Short mmCIF file of C-alpha atoms in Angstrom, two decimals:
data_model
loop_
_atom_site.label_atom_id
_atom_site.label_comp_id
_atom_site.label_asym_id
_atom_site.label_seq_id
_atom_site.Cartn_x
_atom_site.Cartn_y
_atom_site.Cartn_z
CA MET A 1 11.52 77.54 -20.54
CA SER A 2 11.38 77.74 -16.77
CA LYS A 3 12.53 75.00 -14.41
CA ALA A 4 8.93 74.27 -13.49
CA GLU A 5 8.02 73.82 -17.15
CA GLN A 6 11.04 71.56 -17.73
CA PHE A 7 10.12 69.49 -14.69
CA ALA A 8 6.51 69.17 -15.86
CA LYS A 9 7.67 68.15 -19.34
CA LYS A 10 10.04 65.47 -17.94
CA ARG A 11 7.26 64.20 -15.69
CA LYS A 12 4.87 63.99 -18.63
CA ASN A 13 7.49 62.09 -20.69
CA ARG A 14 8.10 59.59 -17.85
CA LEU A 15 4.37 59.04 -17.49
CA MET A 16 4.06 58.50 -21.24
CA ILE A 17 6.95 55.98 -21.27
CA ARG A 18 5.58 54.11 -18.26
CA THR A 19 2.14 53.93 -19.86
CA VAL A 20 3.57 52.55 -23.12
CA VAL A 21 5.70 49.96 -21.28
CA LEU A 22 2.74 48.89 -19.15
CA PHE A 23 0.53 48.62 -22.24
CA LEU A 24 3.18 46.48 -24.02
CA LEU A 25 3.57 44.18 -21.01
CA PHE A 26 -0.20 43.79 -20.70
CA GLY A 27 -0.43 43.02 -24.42
CA ALA A 28 2.35 40.42 -24.15
CA VAL A 29 0.61 38.66 -21.27
CA ILE A 30 -2.72 38.58 -23.12
CA PHE A 31 -0.98 37.30 -26.26
CA ALA A 32 0.78 34.55 -24.27
CA ILE A 33 -2.47 33.42 -22.70
CA VAL A 34 -4.48 33.45 -25.91
CA SER A 35 -1.87 31.90 -28.20
CA LYS A 36 -0.48 29.29 -25.84
CA ASP A 37 -0.63 25.72 -27.11
CA THR A 38 -2.50 24.02 -24.33
CA GLU A 39 -1.73 20.42 -23.59
CA LYS A 40 -4.58 18.27 -22.42
CA VAL A 41 -4.21 17.75 -18.71
CA LEU A 42 -4.94 14.17 -17.75
CA ALA A 43 -7.73 13.54 -15.31
CA ILE A 44 -9.27 10.64 -13.49
CA GLY A 45 -11.24 8.56 -15.97
CA ASP A 46 -9.00 9.37 -18.96
CA LYS A 47 -7.35 6.62 -20.97
CA ALA A 48 -3.71 6.46 -19.88
CA PRO A 49 -1.38 7.42 -22.74
CA ASP A 50 0.55 4.42 -24.04
CA PHE A 51 4.34 4.51 -24.05
CA GLU A 52 7.30 2.21 -24.32
CA LEU A 53 10.41 2.56 -22.16
CA VAL A 54 13.41 0.35 -21.44
CA ASP A 55 14.22 -0.62 -17.86
CA LEU A 56 17.64 -0.80 -16.24
CA GLU A 57 17.96 -4.48 -17.25
CA GLY A 58 17.26 -3.69 -20.91
CA ASN A 59 13.66 -5.02 -20.92
CA LYS A 60 11.02 -3.06 -22.82
CA HIS A 61 7.86 -2.03 -20.99
CA LYS A 62 4.86 -0.92 -22.99
CA LEU A 63 1.93 0.27 -20.91
CA SER A 64 -0.64 -1.37 -23.21
CA GLU A 65 0.96 -4.76 -22.48
CA TYR A 66 -0.24 -4.45 -18.87
CA GLU A 67 -3.91 -4.35 -19.93
CA GLY A 68 -5.98 -6.59 -17.69
CA GLN A 69 -3.74 -5.72 -14.73
CA GLY A 70 -3.43 -2.73 -12.43
CA VAL A 71 -0.41 -0.46 -12.88
CA PHE A 72 1.11 1.67 -10.13
CA LEU A 73 3.03 4.13 -12.34
CA ASN A 74 5.49 6.05 -10.18
CA PHE A 75 7.62 8.98 -11.42
CA TRP A 76 10.66 9.62 -9.25
CA GLY A 77 14.23 10.96 -9.00
CA SER A 78 17.15 9.96 -6.80
CA TRP A 79 17.48 13.49 -5.37
CA CYS A 80 13.84 13.51 -4.23
CA GLY A 81 13.47 13.04 -0.46
CA PRO A 82 9.88 11.70 -0.51
CA CYS A 83 10.92 9.30 -3.30
CA LYS A 84 13.61 7.85 -1.05
CA THR A 85 11.08 7.46 1.76
CA GLU A 86 8.38 5.67 -0.26
CA MET A 87 10.60 3.30 -2.27
CA PRO A 88 11.03 0.67 0.51
CA PHE A 89 7.25 0.73 1.03
CA MET A 90 6.69 0.29 -2.69
CA GLU A 91 9.11 -2.65 -2.74
CA ARG A 92 7.28 -4.44 0.08
CA GLN A 93 3.87 -3.84 -1.48
CA SER A 94 5.02 -4.87 -4.96
CA LYS A 95 5.81 -8.33 -3.60
CA GLU A 96 2.35 -8.51 -2.00
CA PHE A 97 0.39 -7.36 -5.03
CA GLU A 98 2.24 -8.76 -8.05
CA GLU A 99 0.48 -12.12 -7.61
CA LYS A 100 -2.81 -10.22 -7.39
CA GLY A 101 -2.34 -8.56 -10.79
CA VAL A 102 -0.99 -5.17 -9.71
CA HIS A 103 2.43 -4.11 -10.99
CA ILE A 104 4.71 -1.25 -10.14
CA LEU A 105 6.49 0.48 -12.98
CA ALA A 106 8.82 3.17 -11.70
CA ILE A 107 9.92 5.85 -14.15
CA ASN A 108 13.11 7.65 -13.33
CA ILE A 109 13.41 11.30 -14.35
CA LYS A 110 16.73 13.07 -15.04
CA ASP A 111 19.15 10.63 -13.41
CA THR A 112 22.03 8.99 -15.23
CA ARG A 113 21.78 5.25 -15.68
CA LEU A 114 24.56 4.77 -13.12
CA LYS A 115 22.76 6.96 -10.56
CA ALA A 116 19.45 5.10 -11.09
CA GLU A 117 21.17 1.71 -10.79
CA SER A 118 22.97 2.82 -7.63
CA PHE A 119 19.65 3.98 -6.14
CA ARG A 120 17.96 0.69 -7.07
CA ASP A 121 20.79 -1.32 -5.49
CA GLN A 122 20.90 0.85 -2.36
CA TYR A 123 17.19 0.26 -1.72
CA GLY A 124 17.12 -3.36 -2.97
CA LEU A 125 14.38 -2.63 -5.50
CA THR A 126 13.18 -5.51 -7.66
CA PHE A 127 10.30 -3.93 -9.60
CA PRO A 128 11.06 -2.53 -13.08
CA ILE A 129 12.70 0.89 -13.22
CA ALA A 130 12.58 2.56 -16.61
CA GLN A 131 14.30 5.79 -17.56
CA ASP A 132 12.44 8.57 -19.35
CA LYS A 133 15.56 10.14 -20.85
CA ASP A 134 13.78 12.66 -23.07
CA GLU A 135 10.98 13.17 -20.51
CA SER A 136 8.32 12.47 -23.15
CA VAL A 137 6.36 10.21 -20.80
CA ARG A 138 6.60 12.77 -17.98
CA ARG A 139 5.20 15.40 -20.35
CA ALA A 140 2.48 13.07 -21.68
CA TYR A 141 1.28 12.54 -18.11
CA ASN A 142 1.77 16.21 -17.15
CA VAL A 143 3.93 15.23 -14.18
CA ILE A 144 5.57 18.14 -12.42
CA PRO A 145 6.31 17.34 -8.77
CA LEU A 146 8.21 14.22 -7.86
CA PRO A 147 7.14 11.78 -6.75
CA THR A 148 3.89 11.51 -8.65
CA THR A 149 2.00 8.23 -8.92
CA ILE A 150 -0.64 7.47 -11.52
CA LEU A 151 -2.95 4.56 -10.70
CA ILE A 152 -4.13 2.79 -13.84
CA ASN A 153 -6.89 0.19 -13.73
CA LYS A 154 -7.07 -3.10 -15.63
CA ASP A 155 -8.82 -1.41 -18.56
CA GLY A 156 -6.06 1.19 -18.97
CA TYR A 157 -7.91 4.14 -17.43
CA ILE A 158 -6.57 6.51 -14.79
CA GLU A 159 -8.13 5.82 -11.39
CA GLN A 160 -6.14 8.30 -9.34
CA ILE A 161 -3.28 10.82 -9.59
CA ILE A 162 -1.23 11.25 -6.45
CA ALA A 163 1.29 14.11 -6.33
CA GLY A 164 3.71 13.73 -3.43
CA GLY A 165 5.05 10.95 -1.28
CA MET A 166 2.97 8.22 0.30
CA ASP A 167 3.37 6.10 3.39
CA GLU A 168 3.05 2.33 3.27
CA GLU A 169 -0.62 2.27 4.19
CA GLN A 170 -1.45 4.73 1.39
CA ILE A 171 0.52 2.64 -1.10
CA GLN A 172 -1.31 -0.51 0.00
CA GLU A 173 -4.70 1.22 -0.34
CA ALA A 174 -3.73 2.57 -3.75
CA MET A 175 -2.71 -0.87 -4.98
CA GLU A 176 -5.90 -2.42 -3.63
CA SER A 177 -7.92 0.18 -5.53
CA ILE A 178 -6.53 -0.99 -8.91
CA GLN A 179 -6.49 -4.69 -8.20
CA PRO A 180 -8.32 -6.51 -11.02
#
């Protein structure tokens, strides 16, 4: 067999291998898309999933117990820059709106209890901070970026989903929008 024939044969083999690998990858992608268990993504107007978490003081908070009131449900982490920025604004607005039937429930993601307590103390936060240790609530609400705030109206339905940090005016407007 000549060198040209050997070269052509090697080239044909490489092409065949590449084609098979490409076909397998394409098949794997299609299989992943078709067979994926899809979670329902929450949207405005959906009933907010109920949950029960314990705050840093040991008090239980069940979302359904807030029915008749607005809930500013904020998911955050101590390492999150925008979370650090919005927390003082949230604290000020929580004092303004608690008497008006709007409550902040902050849900900490991935911090140790000590880290969450230290953060709370550093920022002088008085609203409840619960920890979602197994991240089941984060998953139920399909929260990915931090901070994310879910505004829940007095009837327990989602009014708005806000991914990213907010300034004080935005927080005030958000709390007004869920005031009973």
